[in-house]
Amino acid sequence: MKYESTRGSLGYKNAPQAIIRGIAEDKGLYVPQQIPHLTDSLEELGKLSYQEIAYKVIGAFFDDFTDEELKSCIDGAYDEKFEAEEIVPIVEAGGAHFLELYHGKTAAFKDMALSILPYLMTTSLKKEGVTDKICILTATSGDTGKAALEGFAGVEGTEIVVFYPYGAVSQVQERQMTSQEGENTHVFAIKGNFDNAQTGVKKIFSDDDFAAKLAERGIRLSSANSINIGRLVPQVAYYVYGYVKLLARGVVKAGEKVNIVVPTGNFGNILAAYLAAEMGIPVNKFICASNENKVLTDFINTGVYDIRREFFVTNSPSMDILISSNLERLLYLLSGRDGEAVKGWMNQLDAEKIYEVSDKVKEGMKCFAGGFCSEEETEKAVGDMYRQHGYLMDTHTAVAYKVYQDYAAATGDETPTLIASTASPYKFAESVSRAIGLAEAEDGFAAVRALNEKTGVYVQKGLKDLDQKPVLHTGVCEVGGQAQAVLDALK
Ligand SMILES: *Cc1c(COP(=O)(O)O)cnc(C)c1O
C-alpha cells in the first residue's frame, strides 16, 4: 500500500516513510491509495480481542510491516497500561452505547493511537535504515500532549517537544504535562490558542532552512498529531471493534447500520470512523459534535468553511479548535482525490480564512450530520445523565451526547448509536463536579478527590495524587517563538 499527499504532488511513500515524515513535502497529509476492505466477516471479527482486531485493521493499511513487527507493536501498545481488560469497554446508558476510549495511561482517547505510534515510528526508522534522531513536534489542545509525552518518553532515538495553549487547558491536563519525566521530553506553554500552536508547528515543518539546520545535527522532525497517518490508522480499529462487539451482543443484526457520534476538534477521530465504514462496517450517519467553536457544524450544513469568527475557550477545551486539520483528508477523498482542488481550498483558508467546497464534496458530506452545544448545555447533559442513569461522562463526551439527543429529537432516527467517549470525567473534574451539583473545590486536584468520593467511579492511576508530582517543565513561549524554543530544547 502506497501513500499519496492530499495536495496532489506526486511522490508516493510507503507506510514507514509516511510515518517518519508525518506531513508531505507539499504540506498535504498522507492518504492511502485505496481504503482496504476487511477480509474477515464481521461475525468472525466479533469473536476476537481488541489486539486481534487492531492487528487486522492496522495490518490492512500498513502492509509493509511484517506480521512479527506489527504484532510486537500491538502487544507493546495495548497491554496492562490500559486499566480495562477489554481495552475499550462499551457501556450502554441513556439510549446510546458509549465506546470508552479513555482507559489508557493518560485517561484520554489519544492513548489509543499514541501508545502505538512510538512503536510504529521506531520500527519504521529501523526498516528505512534511518539513523538520524527523530524530533517529534506536537501542538496540543490538552490531551495529545500528555499522551505523546508518555508514549515517547525514554524512547531511544527520539526527542519530543510539546506546545500547549497557556491558561487554556484544565489544571489536571496542565500538571500531567508539566510533571512529565524523561530526558527526551520538552514542554512549552504558548501564549496563544491551539490554532496558533498548530499553525506554528506546521510552519516549522515546511521551513527548509530549519530542516537543514537540524539535519546538520543529525535530527529530523516528525509529528505525533493526527496529521500523522501512523496515528490515524490505529484509531480506525476501535470503530471496527465497536461495531463487531455490538453485533456479537445482538444489539445490531448482520448488515444493520449504526450511527457514530464523535466529539470533534481536529477531525481525526471522526475521520477514523469514516475510514472504518469504508473498510466495511455499516454506518448510517456520522454525527459531528462541536462546542461553541462550531465551524464544523456550519461547514456540514452549508459547505462553507469560515474561520472569521470569535474563538471561545470552553469547558470542553480539547475541542477548542477552528482549523480542523484532518478535514483535508475527507475533502480529498470526497472530491475524487482532487489534489489541486484541495490545495486551492487550503490556500484560500490561509489567505482569506474561508473557502467553499464543490457540489461533489457537498454531496459526499450527506452522510454527516453536524450539531453543537453550549457550555451550559454540556454541564446539564453531564448532570442529567448522572442523576437519571448513574453514568458519569466527561464534558467532551457530554457534548457528543447532547448533540446526539438533539439529532434524534429532530430526525426521529432510532438507529442504534455508538458514541465515542473521549476522556475520563476526572480529567475535567471541576466542570464535571459542578455539573453534578458538588460544591466548588479548591482546585482541579481537590475536585478529582471530591468527585471520586461522591461517585465512586474509578480514578486512573495517572490522575491520582497528581498534585504531589513536581513541575519539571516551566518553559513559556510567544506565538512565533516556537522554532527558537525547539532549538533551545534540542541543545
Ligand atoms: C482530542 C480530543 C477530542 C477531539 O478529537 P479530534 O480527533 O481532534 O477531533 C475530543 N475529546 C477529547 C477528550 C480529546 O482529547
Short mmCIF file of C-alpha atoms and ligand atoms in Angstrom, two decimals:
data_model
loop_
_atom_site.label_atom_id
_atom_site.label_comp_id
_atom_site.label_asym_id
_atom_site.label_seq_id
_atom_site.Cartn_x
_atom_site.Cartn_y
_atom_site.Cartn_z
CA MET A 1 0.00 0.00 0.00
CA LYS A 2 1.36 3.38 -1.02
CA TYR A 3 0.55 6.77 0.42
CA GLU A 4 -0.07 9.97 -1.50
CA SER A 5 -0.43 13.61 -0.49
CA THR A 6 -3.82 15.34 -0.30
CA ARG A 7 -2.31 18.29 -2.17
CA GLY A 8 -1.65 16.33 -5.29
CA SER A 9 2.10 16.43 -5.70
CA LEU A 10 3.43 13.11 -6.88
CA GLY A 11 5.97 11.06 -5.00
CA TYR A 12 4.39 8.10 -3.31
CA LYS A 13 5.63 6.87 0.03
CA ASN A 14 5.35 3.52 1.69
CA ALA A 15 3.82 3.44 5.18
CA PRO A 16 7.12 3.60 7.13
CA GLN A 17 8.23 6.62 5.08
CA ALA A 18 4.90 8.38 5.57
CA ILE A 19 5.02 7.71 9.33
CA ILE A 20 8.58 9.03 9.63
CA ARG A 21 7.79 12.19 7.64
CA GLY A 22 4.46 12.95 9.34
CA ILE A 23 3.49 15.57 6.76
CA ALA A 24 4.07 15.54 3.00
CA GLU A 25 6.61 17.79 1.22
CA ASP A 26 3.80 19.89 -0.25
CA LYS A 27 2.27 20.36 3.26
CA GLY A 28 -0.51 17.91 2.41
CA LEU A 29 -1.45 14.91 4.51
CA TYR A 30 -0.76 11.31 3.57
CA VAL A 31 -3.70 9.18 2.46
CA PRO A 32 -3.56 5.52 1.37
CA GLN A 33 -4.05 4.99 -2.36
CA GLN A 34 -7.05 2.81 -1.62
CA ILE A 35 -9.00 2.21 1.56
CA PRO A 36 -8.56 -1.52 2.25
CA HIS A 37 -11.59 -3.72 2.91
CA LEU A 38 -11.98 -6.03 5.87
CA THR A 39 -11.37 -9.53 4.62
CA ASP A 40 -12.95 -11.37 7.57
CA SER A 41 -16.70 -11.39 8.14
CA LEU A 42 -17.95 -9.02 10.82
CA GLU A 43 -19.33 -12.03 12.74
CA GLU A 44 -15.88 -13.63 12.80
CA LEU A 45 -14.27 -10.38 13.90
CA GLY A 46 -16.82 -10.17 16.73
CA LYS A 47 -15.14 -13.15 18.39
CA LEU A 48 -11.72 -11.50 18.52
CA SER A 49 -9.93 -9.47 21.18
CA TYR A 50 -9.10 -5.80 20.78
CA GLN A 51 -5.49 -6.63 19.92
CA GLU A 52 -6.52 -9.14 17.27
CA ILE A 53 -8.88 -6.67 15.63
CA ALA A 54 -6.21 -3.96 15.75
CA TYR A 55 -3.87 -6.38 14.02
CA LYS A 56 -6.34 -6.97 11.18
CA VAL A 57 -7.18 -3.31 10.70
CA ILE A 58 -3.73 -1.78 11.04
CA GLY A 59 -2.20 -4.61 9.02
CA ALA A 60 -4.55 -3.89 6.12
CA PHE A 61 -3.22 -0.31 5.89
CA PHE A 62 0.41 -0.91 6.85
CA ASP A 63 1.22 -3.99 4.79
CA ASP A 64 4.90 -3.04 4.63
CA PHE A 65 5.25 -4.20 8.22
CA THR A 66 5.87 -7.91 8.73
CA ASP A 67 3.48 -9.93 10.89
CA GLU A 68 6.05 -10.07 13.69
CA GLU A 69 6.75 -6.35 13.52
CA LEU A 70 3.09 -5.47 13.69
CA LYS A 71 2.32 -7.97 16.44
CA SER A 72 5.14 -6.64 18.54
CA CYS A 73 3.92 -3.04 18.06
CA ILE A 74 0.39 -4.01 19.08
CA ASP A 75 1.40 -6.15 22.04
CA GLY A 76 3.68 -3.39 23.30
CA ALA A 77 0.94 -0.78 22.99
CA TYR A 78 -2.23 -2.46 24.20
CA ASP A 79 -1.14 -4.15 27.41
CA GLU A 80 -1.65 -3.60 31.16
CA LYS A 81 -1.07 0.11 30.67
CA PHE A 82 -4.77 0.07 29.89
CA GLU A 83 -6.73 -0.13 33.12
CA ALA A 84 -9.58 -2.05 31.50
CA GLU A 85 -9.09 -5.64 30.48
CA GLU A 86 -11.02 -5.38 27.23
CA ILE A 87 -9.04 -2.15 26.39
CA VAL A 88 -12.21 -0.44 25.10
CA PRO A 89 -15.29 -1.17 27.25
CA ILE A 90 -18.66 -0.47 25.63
CA VAL A 91 -21.24 0.81 28.12
CA GLU A 92 -24.93 1.33 27.46
CA ALA A 93 -26.50 4.37 29.09
CA GLY A 94 -29.32 6.78 28.27
CA GLY A 95 -30.23 5.09 24.99
CA ALA A 96 -26.74 5.01 23.48
CA HIS A 97 -23.63 2.84 23.56
CA PHE A 98 -20.51 4.56 24.82
CA LEU A 99 -17.23 3.39 23.35
CA GLU A 100 -14.95 4.18 26.30
CA LEU A 101 -11.66 5.09 24.68
CA TYR A 102 -10.04 6.61 27.75
CA HIS A 103 -8.67 3.73 29.83
CA GLY A 104 -5.06 4.24 28.73
CA LYS A 105 -2.27 5.86 30.69
CA THR A 106 -3.31 9.49 30.30
CA ALA A 107 -7.08 8.98 30.52
CA ALA A 108 -7.99 10.35 27.09
CA PHE A 109 -8.68 8.63 23.77
CA LYS A 110 -5.37 9.96 22.43
CA ASP A 111 -3.73 6.99 24.21
CA MET A 112 -5.41 4.62 21.74
CA ALA A 113 -3.10 5.86 18.99
CA LEU A 114 -0.21 7.37 20.90
CA SER A 115 0.59 4.21 22.79
CA ILE A 116 1.31 2.50 19.47
CA LEU A 117 2.79 5.37 17.42
CA PRO A 118 6.23 5.22 19.10
CA TYR A 119 6.45 1.51 18.24
CA LEU A 120 5.38 2.16 14.66
CA MET A 121 7.88 5.02 14.47
CA THR A 122 10.90 3.11 15.80
CA THR A 123 10.03 0.10 13.62
CA SER A 124 9.74 2.42 10.60
CA LEU A 125 13.13 4.00 11.35
CA LYS A 126 14.71 0.57 11.51
CA LYS A 127 13.05 -0.58 8.30
CA GLU A 128 14.13 2.53 6.42
CA GLY A 129 17.65 2.44 7.86
CA VAL A 130 17.30 5.95 9.27
CA THR A 131 19.96 6.70 11.83
CA ASP A 132 19.04 10.34 12.44
CA LYS A 133 17.42 11.27 15.69
CA ILE A 134 13.71 11.99 15.29
CA CYS A 135 12.27 15.05 16.99
CA ILE A 136 8.51 14.78 17.46
CA LEU A 137 6.82 18.19 17.39
CA THR A 138 3.35 18.34 18.83
CA ALA A 139 0.74 21.03 19.26
CA THR A 140 -1.90 20.07 21.77
CA SER A 141 -5.26 21.37 22.89
CA GLY A 142 -4.61 19.44 26.11
CA ASP A 143 -4.76 15.69 25.67
CA THR A 144 -2.46 14.84 22.77
CA GLY A 145 0.47 16.43 24.56
CA LYS A 146 0.43 14.17 27.57
CA ALA A 147 -0.37 11.05 25.58
CA ALA A 148 2.51 11.78 23.19
CA LEU A 149 4.88 12.54 26.07
CA GLU A 150 4.00 9.26 27.78
CA GLY A 151 4.36 7.36 24.52
CA PHE A 152 7.74 8.79 23.56
CA ALA A 153 9.35 9.34 27.00
CA GLY A 154 12.59 7.39 27.10
CA VAL A 155 12.17 6.02 23.56
CA GLU A 156 15.68 5.76 22.17
CA GLY A 157 16.50 7.90 19.14
CA THR A 158 13.65 10.36 19.78
CA GLU A 159 13.09 13.76 21.36
CA ILE A 160 9.62 15.15 21.90
CA VAL A 161 8.60 18.81 22.10
CA VAL A 162 5.03 19.73 23.08
CA PHE A 163 3.29 23.12 22.85
CA TYR A 164 0.04 23.71 24.74
CA PRO A 165 -2.04 26.90 24.93
CA TYR A 166 -1.20 28.82 28.10
CA GLY A 167 -4.14 29.02 30.53
CA ALA A 168 -6.47 27.16 28.17
CA VAL A 169 -6.15 23.57 29.40
CA SER A 170 -7.58 22.10 32.60
CA GLN A 171 -5.42 22.08 35.72
CA VAL A 172 -5.24 18.30 35.59
CA GLN A 173 -4.15 18.38 31.93
CA GLU A 174 -1.51 21.01 32.61
CA ARG A 175 0.06 19.19 35.54
CA GLN A 176 0.00 15.93 33.62
CA MET A 177 2.24 17.57 31.03
CA THR A 178 4.45 19.77 33.20
CA SER A 179 5.27 16.87 35.55
CA GLN A 180 6.40 14.62 32.69
CA GLU A 181 9.62 12.74 33.39
CA GLY A 182 12.16 11.66 30.77
CA GLU A 183 15.34 13.29 29.48
CA ASN A 184 13.96 13.47 25.94
CA THR A 185 10.74 15.31 26.86
CA HIS A 186 10.23 19.08 26.45
CA VAL A 187 7.05 21.05 27.19
CA PHE A 188 6.20 24.69 26.47
CA ALA A 189 3.16 26.82 27.15
CA ILE A 190 2.49 29.09 24.20
CA LYS A 191 0.91 32.49 24.73
CA GLY A 192 -1.82 31.86 22.22
CA ASN A 193 -4.53 29.33 21.47
CA PHE A 194 -4.35 25.84 19.96
CA ASP A 195 -4.64 27.12 16.40
CA ASN A 196 -1.60 29.36 16.98
CA ALA A 197 0.32 26.39 18.35
CA GLN A 198 -0.70 24.12 15.47
CA THR A 199 -0.03 26.74 12.80
CA GLY A 200 3.41 27.36 14.30
CA VAL A 201 4.24 23.68 14.26
CA LYS A 202 3.08 23.32 10.65
CA LYS A 203 5.22 26.32 9.72
CA ILE A 204 8.29 24.69 11.24
CA PHE A 205 7.56 21.54 9.24
CA SER A 206 7.57 23.46 5.98
CA ASP A 207 10.68 25.53 6.79
CA ASP A 208 13.51 24.08 4.69
CA ASP A 209 16.20 26.21 6.33
CA PHE A 210 15.17 24.99 9.71
CA ALA A 211 15.23 21.39 8.50
CA ALA A 212 18.73 21.94 7.10
CA LYS A 213 19.90 23.36 10.41
CA LEU A 214 18.63 20.30 12.24
CA ALA A 215 19.97 17.94 9.58
CA GLU A 216 23.49 19.24 10.30
CA ARG A 217 22.98 17.96 13.81
CA GLY A 218 21.57 14.63 12.64
CA ILE A 219 17.99 15.44 13.61
CA ARG A 220 14.75 15.13 11.61
CA LEU A 221 11.30 16.34 12.50
CA SER A 222 8.13 14.31 12.67
CA SER A 223 4.65 14.70 14.09
CA ALA A 224 2.54 12.97 16.72
CA ASN A 225 -0.57 14.95 15.80
CA SER A 226 -3.35 13.24 13.89
CA ILE A 227 -1.83 14.66 10.71
CA ASN A 228 0.49 11.64 11.02
CA ILE A 229 -1.06 8.64 9.29
CA GLY A 230 0.57 6.44 11.94
CA ARG A 231 -1.73 7.99 14.43
CA LEU A 232 -4.90 7.97 12.38
CA VAL A 233 -4.88 4.33 11.27
CA PRO A 234 -4.79 2.78 14.78
CA GLN A 235 -7.94 4.79 15.55
CA VAL A 236 -9.86 3.02 12.79
CA ALA A 237 -9.50 -0.21 14.78
CA TYR A 238 -11.76 0.84 17.65
CA TYR A 239 -14.69 1.68 15.41
CA VAL A 240 -14.45 -1.73 13.78
CA TYR A 241 -14.17 -3.21 17.28
CA GLY A 242 -17.20 -1.21 18.49
CA TYR A 243 -19.40 -2.35 15.64
CA VAL A 244 -18.48 -6.03 15.73
CA LYS A 245 -18.97 -6.16 19.51
CA LEU A 246 -22.47 -4.65 19.17
CA LEU A 247 -23.11 -7.31 16.55
CA ALA A 248 -21.79 -10.06 18.83
CA ARG A 249 -24.02 -8.78 21.66
CA GLY A 250 -27.07 -8.78 19.42
CA VAL A 251 -27.57 -5.02 19.67
CA VAL A 252 -27.45 -4.90 15.86
CA LYS A 253 -28.25 -7.64 13.37
CA ALA A 254 -25.98 -8.58 10.46
CA GLY A 255 -25.87 -5.72 7.98
CA GLU A 256 -27.74 -3.31 10.28
CA LYS A 257 -26.33 0.20 10.36
CA VAL A 258 -25.27 2.25 13.37
CA ASN A 259 -24.85 5.97 13.92
CA ILE A 260 -21.46 7.08 15.20
CA VAL A 261 -21.26 10.28 17.24
CA VAL A 262 -17.86 11.90 17.77
CA PRO A 263 -16.99 14.98 19.83
CA THR A 264 -14.77 16.64 17.28
CA GLY A 265 -11.83 19.03 17.27
CA ASN A 266 -9.16 18.33 14.70
CA PHE A 267 -11.47 15.92 12.80
CA GLY A 268 -9.11 12.97 13.31
CA ASN A 269 -11.36 10.79 15.41
CA ILE A 270 -14.43 11.17 13.22
CA LEU A 271 -12.35 10.63 10.09
CA ALA A 272 -11.22 7.32 11.59
CA ALA A 273 -14.92 6.39 11.89
CA TYR A 274 -15.40 7.26 8.23
CA LEU A 275 -12.45 5.07 7.25
CA ALA A 276 -13.87 2.21 9.33
CA ALA A 277 -17.08 2.48 7.32
CA GLU A 278 -15.10 2.50 4.08
CA MET A 279 -13.44 -0.71 5.30
CA GLY A 280 -16.83 -2.34 5.66
CA ILE A 281 -18.75 -1.56 8.86
CA PRO A 282 -22.32 -0.40 8.13
CA VAL A 283 -22.86 3.22 9.18
CA ASN A 284 -25.95 5.38 8.72
CA LYS A 285 -24.75 8.81 9.93
CA PHE A 286 -21.51 10.21 11.23
CA ILE A 287 -22.63 12.81 13.75
CA CYS A 288 -20.01 15.50 14.25
CA ALA A 289 -20.44 17.21 17.63
CA SER A 290 -18.86 20.57 18.39
CA ASN A 291 -18.86 23.01 21.28
CA GLU A 292 -19.37 26.74 20.75
CA ASN A 293 -16.44 26.70 18.31
CA LYS A 294 -18.89 25.35 15.75
CA VAL A 295 -17.01 25.83 12.47
CA LEU A 296 -17.66 22.21 11.56
CA THR A 297 -21.40 22.35 12.31
CA ASP A 298 -21.68 25.30 9.95
CA PHE A 299 -19.49 23.61 7.36
CA ILE A 300 -21.54 20.43 7.36
CA ASN A 301 -24.72 22.44 6.97
CA THR A 302 -23.50 24.84 4.27
CA GLY A 303 -20.31 23.58 2.61
CA VAL A 304 -18.61 26.83 3.64
CA TYR A 305 -15.64 26.64 6.00
CA ASP A 306 -15.33 30.04 7.64
CA ILE A 307 -12.92 30.77 10.48
CA ARG A 308 -13.63 34.50 10.55
CA ARG A 309 -15.28 34.26 13.94
CA GLU A 310 -14.69 34.60 17.65
CA PHE A 311 -12.70 31.84 19.33
CA PHE A 312 -14.15 30.53 22.60
CA VAL A 313 -12.33 28.86 25.48
CA THR A 314 -14.86 26.32 26.74
CA ASN A 315 -15.32 23.56 29.30
CA SER A 316 -14.52 21.02 26.56
CA PRO A 317 -11.10 22.53 25.80
CA SER A 318 -9.75 19.67 23.69
CA MET A 319 -12.28 20.72 21.05
CA ASP A 320 -11.47 24.43 21.13
CA ILE A 321 -10.21 24.42 17.57
CA LEU A 322 -11.12 26.37 14.46
CA ILE A 323 -8.77 24.78 11.93
CA SER A 324 -9.56 21.06 11.82
CA SER A 325 -6.56 19.61 10.01
CA ASN A 326 -7.95 16.20 9.16
CA LEU A 327 -10.92 17.59 7.27
CA GLU A 328 -8.40 17.97 4.45
CA ARG A 329 -8.23 14.19 4.13
CA LEU A 330 -12.01 13.89 3.87
CA LEU A 331 -12.17 16.63 1.22
CA TYR A 332 -9.52 14.77 -0.74
CA LEU A 333 -11.47 11.52 -0.66
CA LEU A 334 -14.87 13.10 -1.38
CA SER A 335 -13.56 15.22 -4.26
CA GLY A 336 -12.42 12.06 -6.03
CA ARG A 337 -8.80 12.58 -4.90
CA ASP A 338 -8.57 16.00 -6.49
CA GLY A 339 -5.32 17.30 -5.00
CA GLU A 340 -5.44 20.54 -6.97
CA ALA A 341 -8.87 21.41 -5.57
CA VAL A 342 -7.80 20.58 -2.02
CA LYS A 343 -4.65 22.68 -2.40
CA GLY A 344 -6.80 25.56 -3.63
CA TRP A 345 -9.15 25.36 -0.63
CA MET A 346 -6.28 25.15 1.84
CA ASN A 347 -4.54 28.14 0.24
CA GLN A 348 -7.81 30.06 0.41
CA LEU A 349 -8.15 29.17 4.07
CA ASP A 350 -4.65 30.54 4.71
CA ALA A 351 -5.17 33.72 2.75
CA GLU A 352 -8.87 34.54 3.10
CA LYS A 353 -9.89 32.46 6.16
CA ILE A 354 -12.80 30.99 4.21
CA TYR A 355 -13.50 28.53 1.40
CA GLU A 356 -16.49 26.79 -0.12
CA VAL A 357 -16.25 23.21 -1.36
CA SER A 358 -17.60 21.87 -4.66
CA ASP A 359 -21.07 20.36 -5.13
CA LYS A 360 -19.45 16.95 -5.40
CA VAL A 361 -17.97 17.27 -1.92
CA LYS A 362 -21.24 18.66 -0.54
CA GLU A 363 -23.00 15.61 -1.93
CA GLY A 364 -20.45 13.32 -0.28
CA MET A 365 -20.92 15.11 3.06
CA LYS A 366 -24.56 13.99 3.23
CA CYS A 367 -23.67 11.03 5.44
CA PHE A 368 -22.50 13.55 8.04
CA ALA A 369 -24.75 15.43 10.45
CA GLY A 370 -23.38 18.32 12.46
CA GLY A 371 -24.51 19.86 15.73
CA PHE A 372 -23.13 21.89 18.62
CA CYS A 373 -23.96 22.75 22.18
CA SER A 374 -23.19 25.47 24.69
CA GLU A 375 -21.19 25.15 27.91
CA GLU A 376 -24.41 25.27 29.97
CA GLU A 377 -25.97 22.50 27.88
CA THR A 378 -22.79 20.47 28.27
CA GLU A 379 -22.90 20.65 32.06
CA LYS A 380 -26.62 19.95 32.08
CA ALA A 381 -26.05 16.84 29.98
CA VAL A 382 -23.41 15.60 32.45
CA GLY A 383 -25.74 16.25 35.40
CA ASP A 384 -28.88 14.76 33.83
CA MET A 385 -27.08 11.61 32.70
CA TYR A 386 -25.58 11.09 36.14
CA ARG A 387 -28.84 11.67 38.00
CA GLN A 388 -31.04 9.67 35.64
CA HIS A 389 -28.75 6.80 34.67
CA GLY A 390 -25.84 6.86 37.14
CA TYR A 391 -23.35 7.22 34.27
CA LEU A 392 -20.61 9.80 34.56
CA MET A 393 -19.44 11.49 31.34
CA ASP A 394 -16.64 13.96 30.81
CA THR A 395 -17.51 17.27 29.17
CA HIS A 396 -16.42 16.27 25.65
CA THR A 397 -18.46 13.08 25.71
CA ALA A 398 -21.35 15.17 27.06
CA VAL A 399 -21.16 17.47 24.03
CA ALA A 400 -21.49 14.37 21.85
CA TYR A 401 -24.41 13.02 23.87
CA LYS A 402 -26.31 16.31 23.83
CA VAL A 403 -25.80 16.75 20.10
CA TYR A 404 -26.98 13.18 19.61
CA GLN A 405 -30.13 13.83 21.68
CA ASP A 406 -30.89 16.93 19.61
CA TYR A 407 -30.29 14.99 16.40
CA ALA A 408 -32.54 12.11 17.48
CA ALA A 409 -35.31 14.51 18.53
CA ALA A 410 -35.12 16.46 15.28
CA THR A 411 -34.99 13.47 12.93
CA GLY A 412 -36.76 10.67 14.80
CA ASP A 413 -33.83 8.47 13.76
CA GLU A 414 -33.79 5.38 16.00
CA THR A 415 -30.68 3.74 14.56
CA PRO A 416 -28.55 2.12 17.32
CA THR A 417 -25.83 4.59 18.19
CA LEU A 418 -22.20 4.43 19.26
CA ILE A 419 -20.79 7.49 20.99
CA ALA A 420 -17.03 7.97 21.17
CA SER A 421 -16.33 8.62 24.85
CA THR A 422 -13.08 10.51 24.66
CA ALA A 423 -11.91 11.28 28.19
CA SER A 424 -12.20 10.26 31.80
CA PRO A 425 -14.54 12.59 33.71
CA TYR A 426 -11.67 13.20 36.15
CA LYS A 427 -9.63 15.00 33.52
CA PHE A 428 -12.20 17.78 33.62
CA ALA A 429 -13.08 17.33 37.27
CA GLU A 430 -14.01 20.92 38.03
CA SER A 431 -16.66 21.18 35.33
CA VAL A 432 -17.95 17.66 35.97
CA SER A 433 -18.22 18.24 39.75
CA ARG A 434 -20.16 21.42 39.21
CA ALA A 435 -22.40 19.65 36.73
CA ILE A 436 -23.46 17.03 39.26
CA GLY A 437 -24.02 19.64 41.94
CA LEU A 438 -20.91 19.40 44.11
CA ALA A 439 -19.64 22.45 45.96
CA GLU A 440 -16.78 24.27 44.26
CA ALA A 441 -13.45 22.62 45.13
CA GLU A 442 -10.27 24.50 45.98
CA ASP A 443 -8.67 23.48 42.69
CA GLY A 444 -8.75 20.82 39.97
CA PHE A 445 -6.97 18.26 42.12
CA ALA A 446 -9.38 18.68 45.05
CA ALA A 447 -12.22 18.35 42.53
CA VAL A 448 -10.85 14.94 41.48
CA ARG A 449 -10.96 13.77 45.10
CA ALA A 450 -14.43 15.20 45.76
CA LEU A 451 -15.80 13.69 42.56
CA ASN A 452 -14.37 10.30 43.45
CA GLU A 453 -15.80 10.44 46.98
CA LYS A 454 -19.22 11.31 45.69
CA THR A 455 -19.47 8.94 42.71
CA GLY A 456 -17.09 6.07 43.50
CA VAL A 457 -16.18 5.98 39.78
CA TYR A 458 -12.70 4.53 39.25
CA VAL A 459 -9.82 7.03 39.07
CA GLN A 460 -6.98 6.01 36.79
CA LYS A 461 -3.54 5.69 38.38
CA GLY A 462 -2.06 8.57 36.44
CA LEU A 463 -4.66 11.03 37.72
CA LYS A 464 -4.32 10.14 41.38
CA ASP A 465 -2.11 12.34 43.53
CA LEU A 466 -1.20 14.41 40.52
CA ASP A 467 -0.76 17.49 42.73
CA GLN A 468 2.09 15.67 44.53
CA LYS A 469 4.03 15.41 41.28
CA PRO A 470 6.70 18.11 40.91
CA VAL A 471 6.53 20.56 37.99
CA LEU A 472 9.55 19.81 35.78
CA HIS A 473 8.72 21.96 32.75
CA THR A 474 8.16 25.72 33.05
CA GLY A 475 9.00 26.97 29.54
CA VAL A 476 6.73 29.64 28.06
CA CYS A 477 6.99 30.92 24.51
CA GLU A 478 5.38 33.63 22.41
CA VAL A 479 3.41 32.99 19.23
CA GLY A 480 6.15 32.99 16.59
CA GLY A 481 8.77 31.80 19.07
CA GLN A 482 8.27 28.09 18.59
CA ALA A 483 11.19 27.46 16.24
CA GLN A 484 13.59 29.02 18.73
CA ALA A 485 12.01 27.01 21.55
CA VAL A 486 12.65 23.81 19.60
CA LEU A 487 16.30 24.77 19.03
CA ASP A 488 16.70 25.56 22.73
CA ALA A 489 15.10 22.28 23.73
CA LEU A 490 17.40 20.28 21.45
CA LYS A 491 20.61 21.89 22.74
C1 LIG B 1 -8.59 15.44 21.10
C2 LIG B 1 -9.90 15.31 21.77
C3 LIG B 1 -11.10 15.45 21.07
C4 LIG B 1 -11.12 15.82 19.60
O1 LIG B 1 -10.64 14.78 18.79
P1 LIG B 1 -10.21 15.09 17.25
O2 LIG B 1 -9.63 13.84 16.76
O3 LIG B 1 -9.19 16.20 17.37
O4 LIG B 1 -11.41 15.53 16.54
C5 LIG B 1 -12.29 15.24 21.74
N1 LIG B 1 -12.30 14.93 23.06
C6 LIG B 1 -11.16 14.80 23.78
C7 LIG B 1 -11.26 14.48 25.22
C8 LIG B 1 -9.93 14.97 23.16
O5 LIG B 1 -8.81 14.83 23.88
#
